[in-house]
PDB file of C-alpha atoms in Angstrom:
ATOM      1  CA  UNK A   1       5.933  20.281  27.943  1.00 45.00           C
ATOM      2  CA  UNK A   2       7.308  16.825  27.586  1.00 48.00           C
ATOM      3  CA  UNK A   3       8.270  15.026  24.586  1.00 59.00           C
ATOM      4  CA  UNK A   4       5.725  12.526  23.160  1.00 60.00           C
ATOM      5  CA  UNK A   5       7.414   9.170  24.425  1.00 62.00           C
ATOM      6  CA  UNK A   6       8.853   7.222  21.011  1.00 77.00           C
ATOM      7  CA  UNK A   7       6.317   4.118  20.110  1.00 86.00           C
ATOM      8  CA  UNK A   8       8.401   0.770  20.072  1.00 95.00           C
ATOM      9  CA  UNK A   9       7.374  -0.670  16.667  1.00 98.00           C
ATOM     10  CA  UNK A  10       7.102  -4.534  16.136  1.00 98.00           C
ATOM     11  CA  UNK A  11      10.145  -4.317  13.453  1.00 98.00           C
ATOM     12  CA  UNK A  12      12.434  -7.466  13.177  1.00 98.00           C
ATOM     13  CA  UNK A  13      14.779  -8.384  10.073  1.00 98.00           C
ATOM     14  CA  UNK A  14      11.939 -10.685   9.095  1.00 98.00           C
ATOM     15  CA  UNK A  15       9.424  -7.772   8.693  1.00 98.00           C
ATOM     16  CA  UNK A  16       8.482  -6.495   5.082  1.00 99.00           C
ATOM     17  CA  UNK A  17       7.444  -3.420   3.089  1.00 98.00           C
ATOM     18  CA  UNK A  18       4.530  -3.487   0.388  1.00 99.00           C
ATOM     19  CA  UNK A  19       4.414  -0.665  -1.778  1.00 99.00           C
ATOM     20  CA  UNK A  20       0.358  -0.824  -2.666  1.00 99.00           C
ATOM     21  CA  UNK A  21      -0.694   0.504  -6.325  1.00 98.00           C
ATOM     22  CA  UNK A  22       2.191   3.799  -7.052  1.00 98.00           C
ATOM     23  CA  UNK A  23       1.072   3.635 -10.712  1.00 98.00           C
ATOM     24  CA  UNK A  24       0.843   5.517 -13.375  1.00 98.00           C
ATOM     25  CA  UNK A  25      -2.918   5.213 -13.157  1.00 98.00           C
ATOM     26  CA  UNK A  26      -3.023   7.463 -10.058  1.00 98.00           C
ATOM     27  CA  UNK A  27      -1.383   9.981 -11.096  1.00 98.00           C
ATOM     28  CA  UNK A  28      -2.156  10.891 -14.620  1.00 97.00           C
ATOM     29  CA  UNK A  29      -5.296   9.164 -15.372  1.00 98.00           C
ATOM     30  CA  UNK A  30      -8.149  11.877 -16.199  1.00 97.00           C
ATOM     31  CA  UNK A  31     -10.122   9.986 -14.085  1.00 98.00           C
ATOM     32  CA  UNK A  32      -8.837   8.428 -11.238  1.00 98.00           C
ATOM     33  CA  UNK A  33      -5.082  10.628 -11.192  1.00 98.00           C
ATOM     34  CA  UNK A  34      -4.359  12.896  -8.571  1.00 98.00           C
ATOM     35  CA  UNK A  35      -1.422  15.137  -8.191  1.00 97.00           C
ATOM     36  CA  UNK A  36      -0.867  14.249  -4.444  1.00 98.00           C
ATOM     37  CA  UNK A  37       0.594  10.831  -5.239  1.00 98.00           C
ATOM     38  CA  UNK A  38       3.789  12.398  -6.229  1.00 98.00           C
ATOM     39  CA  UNK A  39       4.492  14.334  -2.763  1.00 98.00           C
ATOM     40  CA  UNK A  40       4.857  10.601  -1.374  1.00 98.00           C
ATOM     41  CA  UNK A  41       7.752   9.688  -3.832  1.00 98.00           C
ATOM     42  CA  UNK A  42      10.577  10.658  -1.218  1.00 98.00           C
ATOM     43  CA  UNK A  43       9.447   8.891   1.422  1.00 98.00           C
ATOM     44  CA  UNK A  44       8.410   5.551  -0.522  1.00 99.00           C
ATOM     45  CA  UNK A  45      12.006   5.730  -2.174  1.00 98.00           C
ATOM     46  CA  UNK A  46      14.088   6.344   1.188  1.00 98.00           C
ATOM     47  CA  UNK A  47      12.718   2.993   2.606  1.00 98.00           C
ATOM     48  CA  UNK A  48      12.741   0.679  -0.457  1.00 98.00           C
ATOM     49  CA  UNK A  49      16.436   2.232  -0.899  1.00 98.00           C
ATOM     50  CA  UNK A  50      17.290   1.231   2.359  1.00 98.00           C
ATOM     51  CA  UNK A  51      15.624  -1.914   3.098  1.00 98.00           C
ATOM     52  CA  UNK A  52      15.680  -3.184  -1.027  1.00 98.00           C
ATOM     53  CA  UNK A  53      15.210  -6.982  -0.159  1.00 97.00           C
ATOM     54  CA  UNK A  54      12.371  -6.289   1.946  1.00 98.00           C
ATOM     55  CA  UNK A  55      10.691  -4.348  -0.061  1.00 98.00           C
ATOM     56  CA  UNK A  56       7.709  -5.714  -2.573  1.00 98.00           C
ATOM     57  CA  UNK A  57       5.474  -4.038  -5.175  1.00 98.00           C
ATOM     58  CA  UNK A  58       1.410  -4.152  -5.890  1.00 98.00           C
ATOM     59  CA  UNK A  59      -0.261  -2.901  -9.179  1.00 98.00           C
ATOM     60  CA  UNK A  60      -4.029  -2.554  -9.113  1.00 98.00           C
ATOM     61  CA  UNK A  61      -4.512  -3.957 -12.203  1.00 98.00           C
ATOM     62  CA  UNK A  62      -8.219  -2.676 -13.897  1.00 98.00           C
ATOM     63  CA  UNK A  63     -10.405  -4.742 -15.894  1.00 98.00           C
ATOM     64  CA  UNK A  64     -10.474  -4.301 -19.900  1.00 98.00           C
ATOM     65  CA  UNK A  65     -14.419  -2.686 -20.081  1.00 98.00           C
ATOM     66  CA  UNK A  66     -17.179  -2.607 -17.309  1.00 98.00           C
ATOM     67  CA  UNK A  67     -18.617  -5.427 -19.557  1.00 98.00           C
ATOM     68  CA  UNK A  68     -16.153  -8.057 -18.763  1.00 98.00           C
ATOM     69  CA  UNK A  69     -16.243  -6.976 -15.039  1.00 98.00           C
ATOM     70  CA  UNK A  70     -17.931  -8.877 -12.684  1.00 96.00           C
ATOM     71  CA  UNK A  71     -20.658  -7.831  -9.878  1.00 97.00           C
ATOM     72  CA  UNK A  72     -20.255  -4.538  -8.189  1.00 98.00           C
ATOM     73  CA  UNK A  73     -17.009  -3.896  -9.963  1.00 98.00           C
ATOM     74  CA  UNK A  74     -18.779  -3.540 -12.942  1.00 98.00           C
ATOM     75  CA  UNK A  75     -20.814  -0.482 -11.669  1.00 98.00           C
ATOM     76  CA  UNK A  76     -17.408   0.655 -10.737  1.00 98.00           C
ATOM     77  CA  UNK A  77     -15.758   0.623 -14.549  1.00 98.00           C
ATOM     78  CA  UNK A  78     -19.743   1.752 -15.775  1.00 98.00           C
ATOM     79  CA  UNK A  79     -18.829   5.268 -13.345  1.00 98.00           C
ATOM     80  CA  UNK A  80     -15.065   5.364 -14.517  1.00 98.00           C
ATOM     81  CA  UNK A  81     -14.788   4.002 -17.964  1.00 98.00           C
ATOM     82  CA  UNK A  82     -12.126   5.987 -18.372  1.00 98.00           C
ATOM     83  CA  UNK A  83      -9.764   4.102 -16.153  1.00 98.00           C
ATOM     84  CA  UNK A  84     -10.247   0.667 -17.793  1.00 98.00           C
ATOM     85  CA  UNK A  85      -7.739  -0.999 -19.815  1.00 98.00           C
ATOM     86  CA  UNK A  86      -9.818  -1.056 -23.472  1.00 98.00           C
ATOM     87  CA  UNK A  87      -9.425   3.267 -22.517  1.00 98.00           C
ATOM     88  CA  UNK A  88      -5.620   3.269 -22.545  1.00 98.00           C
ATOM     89  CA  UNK A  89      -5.163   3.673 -18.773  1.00 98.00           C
ATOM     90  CA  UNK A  90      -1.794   2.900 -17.636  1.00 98.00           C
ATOM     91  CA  UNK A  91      -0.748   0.419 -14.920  1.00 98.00           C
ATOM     92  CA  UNK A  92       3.056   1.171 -14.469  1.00 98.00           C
ATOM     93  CA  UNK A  93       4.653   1.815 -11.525  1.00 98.00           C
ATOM     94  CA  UNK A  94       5.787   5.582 -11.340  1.00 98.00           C
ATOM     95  CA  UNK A  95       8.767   6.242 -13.400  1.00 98.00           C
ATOM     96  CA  UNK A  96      10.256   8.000 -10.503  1.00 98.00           C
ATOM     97  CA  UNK A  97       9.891   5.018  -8.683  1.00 98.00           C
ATOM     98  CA  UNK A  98      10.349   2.022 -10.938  1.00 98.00           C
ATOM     99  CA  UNK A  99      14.698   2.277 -10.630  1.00 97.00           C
ATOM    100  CA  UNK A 100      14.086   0.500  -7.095  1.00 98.00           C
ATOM    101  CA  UNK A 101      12.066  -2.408  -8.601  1.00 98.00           C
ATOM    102  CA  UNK A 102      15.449  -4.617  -9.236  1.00 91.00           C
ATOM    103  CA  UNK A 103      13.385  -8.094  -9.240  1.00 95.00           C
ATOM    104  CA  UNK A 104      10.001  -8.716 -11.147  1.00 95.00           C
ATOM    105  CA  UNK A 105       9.384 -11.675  -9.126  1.00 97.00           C
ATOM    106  CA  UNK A 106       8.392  -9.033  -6.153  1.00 98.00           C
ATOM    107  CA  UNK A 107       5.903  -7.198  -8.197  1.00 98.00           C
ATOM    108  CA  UNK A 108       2.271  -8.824  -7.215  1.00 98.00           C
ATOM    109  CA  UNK A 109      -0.616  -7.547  -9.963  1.00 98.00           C
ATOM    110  CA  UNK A 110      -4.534  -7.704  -8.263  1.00 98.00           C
ATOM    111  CA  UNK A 111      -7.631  -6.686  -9.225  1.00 98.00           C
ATOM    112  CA  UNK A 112      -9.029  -5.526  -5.731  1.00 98.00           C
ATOM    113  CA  UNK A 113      -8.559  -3.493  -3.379  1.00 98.00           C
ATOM    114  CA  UNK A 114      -6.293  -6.048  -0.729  1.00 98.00           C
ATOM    115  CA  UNK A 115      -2.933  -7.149  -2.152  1.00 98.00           C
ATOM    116  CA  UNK A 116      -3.754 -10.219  -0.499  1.00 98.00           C
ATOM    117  CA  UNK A 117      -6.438 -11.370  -3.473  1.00 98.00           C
ATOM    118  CA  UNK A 118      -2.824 -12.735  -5.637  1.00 98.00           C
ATOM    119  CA  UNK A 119      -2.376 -16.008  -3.543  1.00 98.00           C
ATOM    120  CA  UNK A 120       1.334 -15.563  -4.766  1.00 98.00           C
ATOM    121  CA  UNK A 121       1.432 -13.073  -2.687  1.00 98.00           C
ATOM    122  CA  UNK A 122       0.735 -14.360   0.788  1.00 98.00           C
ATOM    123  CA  UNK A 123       2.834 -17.491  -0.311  1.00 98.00           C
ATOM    124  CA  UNK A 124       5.790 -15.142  -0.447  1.00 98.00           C
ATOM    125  CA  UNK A 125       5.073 -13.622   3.079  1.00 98.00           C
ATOM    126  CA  UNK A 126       5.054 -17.026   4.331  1.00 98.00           C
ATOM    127  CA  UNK A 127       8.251 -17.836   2.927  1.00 98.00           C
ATOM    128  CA  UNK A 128       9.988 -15.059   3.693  1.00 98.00           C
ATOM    129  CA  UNK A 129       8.317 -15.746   7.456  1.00 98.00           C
ATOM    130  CA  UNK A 130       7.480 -12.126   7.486  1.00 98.00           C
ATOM    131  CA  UNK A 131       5.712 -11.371  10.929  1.00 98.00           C
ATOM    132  CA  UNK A 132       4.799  -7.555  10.577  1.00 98.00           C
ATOM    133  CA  UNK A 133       4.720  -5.708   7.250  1.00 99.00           C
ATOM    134  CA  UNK A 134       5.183  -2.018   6.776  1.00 99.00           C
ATOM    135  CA  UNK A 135       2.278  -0.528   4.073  1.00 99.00           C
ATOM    136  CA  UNK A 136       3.254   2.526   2.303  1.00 99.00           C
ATOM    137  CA  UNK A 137       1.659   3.595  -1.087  1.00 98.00           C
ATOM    138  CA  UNK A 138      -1.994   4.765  -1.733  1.00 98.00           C
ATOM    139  CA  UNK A 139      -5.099   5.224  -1.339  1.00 98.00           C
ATOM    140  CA  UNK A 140      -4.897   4.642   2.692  1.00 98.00           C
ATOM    141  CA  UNK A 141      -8.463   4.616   2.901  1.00 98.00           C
ATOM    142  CA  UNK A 142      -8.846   2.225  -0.024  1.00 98.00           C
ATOM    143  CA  UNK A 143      -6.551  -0.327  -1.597  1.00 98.00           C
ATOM    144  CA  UNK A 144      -4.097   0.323   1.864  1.00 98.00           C
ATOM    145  CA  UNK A 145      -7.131   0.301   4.232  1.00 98.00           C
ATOM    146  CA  UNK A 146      -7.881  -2.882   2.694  1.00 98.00           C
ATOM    147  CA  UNK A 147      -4.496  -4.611   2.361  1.00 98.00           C
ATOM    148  CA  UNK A 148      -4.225  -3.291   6.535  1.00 98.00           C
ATOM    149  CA  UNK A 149      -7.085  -5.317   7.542  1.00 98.00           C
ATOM    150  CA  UNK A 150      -6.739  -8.578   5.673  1.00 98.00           C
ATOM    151  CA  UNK A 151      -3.061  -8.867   6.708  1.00 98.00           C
ATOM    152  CA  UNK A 152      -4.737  -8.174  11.070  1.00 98.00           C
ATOM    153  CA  UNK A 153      -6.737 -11.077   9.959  1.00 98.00           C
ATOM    154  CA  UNK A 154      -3.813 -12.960   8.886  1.00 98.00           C
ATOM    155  CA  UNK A 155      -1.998 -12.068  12.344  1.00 98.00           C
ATOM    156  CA  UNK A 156       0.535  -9.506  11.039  1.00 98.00           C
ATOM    157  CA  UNK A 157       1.199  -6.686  12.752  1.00 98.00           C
ATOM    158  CA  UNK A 158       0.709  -3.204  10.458  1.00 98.00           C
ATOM    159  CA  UNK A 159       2.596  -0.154  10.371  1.00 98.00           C
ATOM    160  CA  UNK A 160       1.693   2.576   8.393  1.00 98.00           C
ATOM    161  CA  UNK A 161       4.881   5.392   7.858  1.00 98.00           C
ATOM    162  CA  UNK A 162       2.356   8.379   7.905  1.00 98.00           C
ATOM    163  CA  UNK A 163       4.895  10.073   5.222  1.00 98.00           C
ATOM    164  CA  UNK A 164       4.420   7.570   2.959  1.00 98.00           C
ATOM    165  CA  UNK A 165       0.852   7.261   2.085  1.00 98.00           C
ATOM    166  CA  UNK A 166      -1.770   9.456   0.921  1.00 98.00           C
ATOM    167  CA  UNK A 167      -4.948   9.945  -0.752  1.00 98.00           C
ATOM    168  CA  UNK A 168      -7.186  12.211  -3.337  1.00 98.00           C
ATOM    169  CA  UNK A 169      -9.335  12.493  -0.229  1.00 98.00           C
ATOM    170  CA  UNK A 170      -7.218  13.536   2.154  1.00 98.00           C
ATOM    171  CA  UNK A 171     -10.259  13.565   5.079  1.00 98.00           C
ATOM    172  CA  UNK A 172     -10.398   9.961   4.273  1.00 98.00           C
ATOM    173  CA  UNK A 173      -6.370   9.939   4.500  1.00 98.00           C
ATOM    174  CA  UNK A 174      -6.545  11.852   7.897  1.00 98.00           C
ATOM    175  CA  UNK A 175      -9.732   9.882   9.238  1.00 98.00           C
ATOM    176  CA  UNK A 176      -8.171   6.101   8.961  1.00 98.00           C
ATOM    177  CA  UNK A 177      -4.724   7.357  10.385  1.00 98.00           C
ATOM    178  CA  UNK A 178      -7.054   8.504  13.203  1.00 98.00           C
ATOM    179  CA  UNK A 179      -9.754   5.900  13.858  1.00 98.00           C
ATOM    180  CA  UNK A 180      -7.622   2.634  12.258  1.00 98.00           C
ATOM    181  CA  UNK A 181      -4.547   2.627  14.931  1.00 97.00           C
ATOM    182  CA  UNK A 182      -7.086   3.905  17.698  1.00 97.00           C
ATOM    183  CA  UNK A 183      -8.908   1.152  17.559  1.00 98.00           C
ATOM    184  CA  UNK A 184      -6.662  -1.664  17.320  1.00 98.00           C
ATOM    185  CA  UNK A 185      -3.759  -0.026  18.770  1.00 97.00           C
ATOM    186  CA  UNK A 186      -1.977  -3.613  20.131  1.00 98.00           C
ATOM    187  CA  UNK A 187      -1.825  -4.604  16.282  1.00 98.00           C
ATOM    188  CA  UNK A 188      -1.543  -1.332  13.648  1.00 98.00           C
ATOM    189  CA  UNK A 189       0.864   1.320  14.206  1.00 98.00           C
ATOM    190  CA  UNK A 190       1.731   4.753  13.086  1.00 98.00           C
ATOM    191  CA  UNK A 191       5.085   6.124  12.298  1.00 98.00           C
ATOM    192  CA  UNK A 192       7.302   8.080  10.064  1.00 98.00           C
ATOM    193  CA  UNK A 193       9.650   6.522   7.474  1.00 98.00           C
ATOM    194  CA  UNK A 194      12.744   8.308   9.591  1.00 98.00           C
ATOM    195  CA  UNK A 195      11.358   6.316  12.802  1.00 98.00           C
ATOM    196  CA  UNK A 196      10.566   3.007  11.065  1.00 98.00           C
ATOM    197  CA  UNK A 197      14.424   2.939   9.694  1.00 98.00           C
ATOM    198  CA  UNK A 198      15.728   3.918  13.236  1.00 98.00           C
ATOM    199  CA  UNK A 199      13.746   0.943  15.018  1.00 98.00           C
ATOM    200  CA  UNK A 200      14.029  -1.560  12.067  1.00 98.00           C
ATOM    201  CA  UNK A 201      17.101  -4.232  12.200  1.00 97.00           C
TER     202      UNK A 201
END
């Protein structure tokens, strides 16, 4: 049996890493936490240690009641009240993580799913001329799944480090890491956070 051949990932010193939504939220809120968000920790903290000024943060940031949401997110905070801001939930990045945020100015705070809804944001991409980015963080078939397909549409190549995200339904989890770099192989890729740091300048 031979070796799998190594994919060559689309990693220059201009690419970037976006830590999506590794908040307090998700991991101790009664209603949205889940206990799987901390087995990711090691992985996320490896690569923002070792590529620091590359590295930027999102926070999903949830409304204050289901009556000051608007449209469909509204039925969302009228099914989870609990995770709404007037309820005490908590939007801080992990503890465990928040050492390795050295500049505010790289944390980006949305109220979607895609990290692209802050326009600051994408204006930072572009300045940094950032050409593929590197998605780690959770849920990958929710706020990551969405950040993944806005930045395709915004011609940036993806890579997802399969260590370094997760989600409270890990058939979702498995399912996107199956179908997503299937089906637009040329432009979303799959690696571990060991591989992405051997192949990234």
């Amino acid at each position: 049996m031979t070796d799998k051949p190594r994919v060559k990932l689309p990693l220059t010193a201009c690419s970037q890493h976006i830590v999506v939504d590794m908040q307090e939220i998700f991991a101790s809120n009664p209603q949205w936490g889940f206990a799987g968000i901390h087995a990711i920790v090691p992985a996320i903290s490896k690569l923002a240690a070792a590529k620091p000024k590359q590295t930027l943060w999102t926070r999903f940031i949830s409304a204050h009641s289901a009556e000051v949401a608007e449209g469909s997110w509204a039925a969302l905070y009228r099914l989870w009240p609990g995770a709404t801001l007037s309820a005490g939930a908590q939007m801080d990045i992990l503890p465990s993580l928040l050492p390795l945020v050295t500049d505010k100015s790289c944390v980006f705070d949305k109220p979607t799913y895609s990290s692209f809804h802050n326009p600051a944001l994408p204006a930072e991409l572009k300045r940094r001329q950032a050409d593929t980015l590197v998605l780690s963080g959770i849920e990958t078939d929710v706020c990551v799944l969405a950040t993944l397909m806005e930045a395709v549409d915004r011609g940036y190549f993806v890579v997802l480090p399969i260590d370094a995200i997760t989600s409270s339904d890990l058939d979702g989890h498995r399912h996107i890491l199956d179908v997503i770099p299937r089906r637009l192989k040329s432009q979303v890729f799959c690696a571990t956070v060991d591989e992405i740091l051997e192949q990234w300048p």
